[in-house]
mmCIF file of C-alpha atoms in Angstrom:
data_model
loop_
_atom_site.group_PDB
_atom_site.id
_atom_site.type_symbol
_atom_site.label_atom_id
_atom_site.label_comp_id
_atom_site.label_asym_id
_atom_site.label_seq_id
_atom_site.Cartn_x
_atom_site.Cartn_y
_atom_site.Cartn_z
ATOM 1 C CA MET A 929 0.000 0.000 0.000
ATOM 2 C CA THR A 930 1.454 3.311 -1.018
ATOM 3 C CA MET A 931 0.812 6.635 0.626
ATOM 4 C CA SER A 932 -0.368 9.603 -1.328
ATOM 5 C CA ASP A 933 1.351 12.957 -1.061
ATOM 6 C CA ASP A 934 -1.600 14.239 0.954
ATOM 7 C CA ASP A 935 -1.064 11.527 3.575
ATOM 8 C CA ILE A 936 2.579 12.455 3.925
ATOM 9 C CA LEU A 937 1.863 16.139 4.392
ATOM 10 C CA ALA A 938 -1.243 15.690 6.546
ATOM 11 C CA PRO A 939 -1.371 12.313 8.307
ATOM 12 C CA ARG A 940 -4.636 10.424 8.295
ATOM 13 C CA ARG A 941 -6.912 10.677 11.256
ATOM 14 C CA PRO A 942 -7.749 7.345 12.867
ATOM 15 C CA ARG A 943 -11.092 5.915 11.910
ATOM 16 C CA SER A 944 -13.761 5.791 14.551
ATOM 17 C CA GLY A 945 -13.242 2.072 15.095
ATOM 18 C CA ASP A 946 -9.410 2.299 15.136
ATOM 19 C CA ARG A 947 -8.370 2.653 18.765
ATOM 20 C CA SER A 948 -4.897 1.113 18.472
ATOM 21 C CA ARG A 949 -3.025 4.418 18.694
ATOM 22 C CA ALA A 950 -2.972 6.551 21.791
ATOM 23 C CA PRO A 951 -3.800 10.197 21.178
ATOM 24 C CA PHE A 952 -0.828 12.537 21.101
ATOM 25 C CA SER A 953 -0.648 15.115 23.860
ATOM 26 C CA ASP A 954 1.694 18.008 24.574
ATOM 27 C CA THR A 955 2.095 17.184 28.244
ATOM 28 C CA ALA A 956 4.879 14.944 29.437
ATOM 29 C CA ARG A 957 4.013 11.677 31.043
ATOM 30 C CA GLY A 958 6.051 11.149 34.177
ATOM 31 C CA PRO A 959 8.860 13.190 35.689
ATOM 32 C CA ILE A 960 11.564 14.971 33.719
ATOM 33 C CA ILE A 961 15.008 13.736 34.743
ATOM 34 C CA ASP A 962 18.322 15.593 34.304
ATOM 35 C CA GLN A 963 21.670 13.990 33.411
ATOM 36 C CA GLU A 964 22.483 13.202 37.035
ATOM 37 C CA GLY A 965 19.153 11.411 37.529
ATOM 38 C CA HIS A 966 17.489 14.144 39.608
ATOM 39 C CA GLU A 967 13.904 15.133 38.913
ATOM 40 C CA ILE A 968 13.353 18.592 37.437
ATOM 41 C CA ARG A 969 10.235 20.418 38.585
ATOM 42 C CA SER A 970 8.109 21.762 35.750
ATOM 43 C CA GLU A 971 8.204 25.282 37.243
ATOM 44 C CA THR A 972 12.000 25.300 37.122
ATOM 45 C CA LEU A 973 11.956 24.044 33.568
ATOM 46 C CA LYS A 974 9.563 26.780 32.437
ATOM 47 C CA GLU A 975 11.665 29.474 34.157
ATOM 48 C CA GLY A 976 14.817 28.142 32.516
ATOM 49 C CA LEU A 977 13.240 28.112 29.065
ATOM 50 C CA GLN A 978 12.086 31.708 29.441
ATOM 51 C CA GLU A 979 15.645 32.811 30.240
ATOM 52 C CA PHE A 980 17.205 30.668 27.494
ATOM 53 C CA ARG A 981 18.100 32.630 24.392
ATOM 54 C CA PHE A 982 20.805 32.886 21.811
ATOM 55 C CA ASP A 983 23.060 35.915 21.640
ATOM 56 C CA PHE A 984 22.814 37.273 18.117
ATOM 57 C CA GLY A 985 24.999 40.222 17.352
ATOM 58 C CA LYS A 986 25.057 42.534 14.365
ATOM 59 C CA ASP A 987 23.807 41.184 11.064
ATOM 60 C CA GLY A 988 22.093 38.275 12.835
ATOM 61 C CA GLN A 989 25.308 36.299 13.337
ATOM 62 C CA PHE A 990 25.745 34.202 16.447
ATOM 63 C CA THR A 991 28.380 35.799 18.675
ATOM 64 C CA GLY A 992 28.049 33.679 21.811
ATOM 65 C CA ASN A 993 30.950 31.532 22.971
ATOM 66 C CA PRO A 994 29.851 28.134 24.349
ATOM 67 C CA PHE A 995 33.083 27.844 26.360
ATOM 68 C CA ALA A 996 32.969 31.332 27.875
ATOM 69 C CA ASN A 997 30.957 30.415 30.955
ATOM 70 C CA LEU A 998 33.366 27.792 32.301
ATOM 71 C CA THR A 999 35.207 28.420 35.530
ATOM 72 C CA ARG A 1000 38.955 28.039 35.812
ATOM 73 C CA GLU A 1001 38.632 24.645 37.506
ATOM 74 C CA GLN A 1002 36.186 23.442 34.848
ATOM 75 C CA ARG A 1003 38.614 24.445 32.103
ATOM 76 C CA ILE A 1004 41.441 22.605 33.858
ATOM 77 C CA ALA A 1005 39.232 19.533 34.279
ATOM 78 C CA ARG A 1006 38.323 19.679 30.577
ATOM 79 C CA ILE A 1007 42.004 19.869 29.585
ATOM 80 C CA GLU A 1008 42.823 16.896 31.825
ATOM 81 C CA ALA A 1009 39.893 14.860 30.484
ATOM 82 C CA ILE A 1010 40.862 15.464 26.857
ATOM 83 C CA ALA A 1011 44.510 14.640 27.584
ATOM 84 C CA LYS A 1012 43.502 11.364 29.255
ATOM 85 C CA LEU A 1013 41.246 10.503 26.328
ATOM 86 C CA LEU A 1014 44.058 11.203 23.883
ATOM 87 C CA ASP A 1015 46.826 9.367 25.757
ATOM 88 C CA VAL A 1016 45.669 6.845 28.395
ATOM 89 C CA ALA A 1017 41.974 6.073 27.928
ATOM 90 C CA PHE A 1018 42.338 2.355 27.155
ATOM 91 C CA VAL A 1019 44.418 -0.608 28.299
ATOM 92 C CA LEU A 1020 45.879 -3.126 25.877
ATOM 93 C CA PRO A 1021 44.311 -6.446 26.971
ATOM 94 C CA GLY A 1022 46.708 -8.798 28.739
ATOM 95 C CA THR A 1023 49.266 -6.047 29.339
ATOM 96 C CA ASN A 1024 49.616 -2.938 31.424
ATOM 97 C CA ILE A 1025 50.139 -0.718 28.369
ATOM 98 C CA ARG A 1026 47.777 2.234 28.224
ATOM 99 C CA TYR A 1027 46.944 4.045 25.009
ATOM 100 C CA GLY A 1028 44.437 6.617 23.847
ATOM 101 C CA ILE A 1029 42.750 7.761 20.707
ATOM 102 C CA ASP A 1030 45.930 9.636 19.747
ATOM 103 C CA GLY A 1031 47.533 6.277 18.994
ATOM 104 C CA LEU A 1032 44.452 5.045 17.139
ATOM 105 C CA ILE A 1033 43.869 8.159 15.024
ATOM 106 C CA GLY A 1034 47.612 8.304 14.383
ATOM 107 C CA LEU A 1035 47.340 5.019 12.469
ATOM 108 C CA ILE A 1036 45.763 6.997 9.618
ATOM 109 C CA PRO A 1037 48.798 8.155 7.629
ATOM 110 C CA ILE A 1038 49.567 11.897 7.780
ATOM 111 C CA VAL A 1039 45.944 13.039 8.311
ATOM 112 C CA GLY A 1040 45.647 11.298 11.683
ATOM 113 C CA ASP A 1041 48.834 12.899 12.944
ATOM 114 C CA ILE A 1042 47.680 16.319 11.759
ATOM 115 C CA ILE A 1043 44.360 15.901 13.578
ATOM 116 C CA THR A 1044 45.928 14.802 16.864
ATOM 117 C CA THR A 1045 48.583 17.515 16.664
ATOM 118 C CA ALA A 1046 45.854 20.115 16.145
ATOM 119 C CA ILE A 1047 43.998 18.859 19.229
ATOM 120 C CA SER A 1048 47.236 18.948 21.223
ATOM 121 C CA LEU A 1049 47.882 22.511 20.064
ATOM 122 C CA TRP A 1050 44.377 23.471 21.189
ATOM 123 C CA LEU A 1051 45.246 22.115 24.662
ATOM 124 C CA VAL A 1052 48.364 24.306 24.695
ATOM 125 C CA ARG A 1053 46.223 27.286 23.673
ATOM 126 C CA GLU A 1054 43.851 26.566 26.551
ATOM 127 C CA ALA A 1055 46.803 26.410 28.953
ATOM 128 C CA ARG A 1056 47.971 29.784 27.675
ATOM 129 C CA ALA A 1057 44.450 31.164 28.159
ATOM 130 C CA LEU A 1058 44.638 29.968 31.770
ATOM 131 C CA GLY A 1059 47.693 32.175 32.220
ATOM 132 C CA ALA A 1060 50.561 29.722 31.772
ATOM 133 C CA PRO A 1061 53.817 31.652 31.216
ATOM 134 C CA TRP A 1062 55.824 31.521 28.011
ATOM 135 C CA TYR A 1063 58.383 28.993 29.284
ATOM 136 C CA ILE A 1064 55.646 26.498 30.224
ATOM 137 C CA THR A 1065 53.899 26.899 26.875
ATOM 138 C CA ALA A 1066 57.252 26.625 25.075
ATOM 139 C CA ARG A 1067 57.913 23.262 26.760
ATOM 140 C CA MET A 1068 54.367 22.184 25.947
ATOM 141 C CA LEU A 1069 54.857 23.163 22.304
ATOM 142 C CA GLY A 1070 58.122 21.204 22.277
ATOM 143 C CA ASN A 1071 56.309 18.095 23.499
ATOM 144 C CA VAL A 1072 53.637 18.533 20.806
ATOM 145 C CA ALA A 1073 56.290 19.076 18.128
ATOM 146 C CA VAL A 1074 58.220 15.936 19.089
ATOM 147 C CA ASP A 1075 54.990 13.940 19.204
ATOM 148 C CA GLY A 1076 53.846 15.280 15.830
ATOM 149 C CA VAL A 1077 57.163 14.889 13.974
ATOM 150 C CA VAL A 1078 57.992 11.411 15.261
ATOM 151 C CA GLY A 1079 54.348 10.362 14.935
ATOM 152 C CA ILE A 1080 54.521 10.809 11.154
ATOM 153 C CA VAL A 1081 56.795 7.745 10.871
ATOM 154 C CA PRO A 1082 54.504 4.773 10.103
ATOM 155 C CA PHE A 1083 54.009 2.257 12.967
ATOM 156 C CA ALA A 1084 57.192 3.217 14.852
ATOM 157 C CA GLY A 1085 55.804 6.725 15.287
ATOM 158 C CA ASP A 1086 52.512 5.305 16.523
ATOM 159 C CA ALA A 1087 54.345 3.172 19.084
ATOM 160 C CA PHE A 1088 56.250 6.299 20.127
ATOM 161 C CA ASP A 1089 52.923 8.159 20.489
ATOM 162 C CA VAL A 1090 51.671 5.495 22.867
ATOM 163 C CA MET A 1091 54.794 5.621 25.018
ATOM 164 C CA PHE A 1092 55.631 9.355 24.912
ATOM 165 C CA ARG A 1093 52.158 10.685 25.912
ATOM 166 C CA ALA A 1094 52.773 14.335 25.067
ATOM 167 C CA ASN A 1095 49.347 15.506 26.254
ATOM 168 C CA MET A 1096 49.732 13.923 29.687
ATOM 169 C CA ARG A 1097 53.188 15.487 29.961
ATOM 170 C CA ASN A 1098 51.691 18.861 29.098
ATOM 171 C CA VAL A 1099 48.935 18.499 31.685
ATOM 172 C CA ARG A 1100 51.558 17.604 34.301
ATOM 173 C CA LEU A 1101 53.570 20.712 33.380
ATOM 174 C CA LEU A 1102 50.458 22.882 33.626
ATOM 175 C CA ARG A 1103 49.324 21.289 36.897
ATOM 176 C CA ARG A 1104 52.756 21.779 38.519
ATOM 177 C CA TRP A 1105 52.763 25.437 37.510
ATOM 178 C CA LEU A 1106 49.185 25.911 38.750
ATOM 179 C CA ASP A 1107 50.008 24.292 42.090
ATOM 180 C CA LYS A 1108 52.789 26.848 42.649
ATOM 181 C CA GLN A 1109 50.435 29.770 42.025
ATOM 182 C CA PRO A 1110 48.847 31.484 45.028
ATOM 183 C CA ARG A 1111 45.147 30.775 45.533
ATOM 184 C CA VAL A 1112 42.944 33.769 44.882
#
């Protein structure tokens, strides 16, 4: 049985004897749950939706920055999480060797190494945005450069990526510098 164009644009209404489908309603059935598993009251949800809006600047272009509202600790946690994902997220079964998606993406010749180097450079940029001095960022850039240049070599470079862990080294450098800074 084929559907006509009218049925696609305006779905058929159930016949009077067809009670197999439940009527559609706009109200939610049951509680609304957030990502942590806590129930959200409908009043809170309505208030939040009224305050939710996009920031459109001149000429109707979106000017909002989705990362602008993060605190310093949240940015540090994000850097650490990405570094762990890149370098030590998985364990090679039967061994104690840890690797991350840096080693997996690096298996794609040239393009994979460019992608992972770009992500590593973004982490260095984030560290600089957190106020890391030039000598810390220079060491971080050195680690990324070594990882990127040696990573280009097929297979041996990928093994080096797994063992060198440039992103974890960079997070350690940043964390040591942050620990020496006075708390504000």
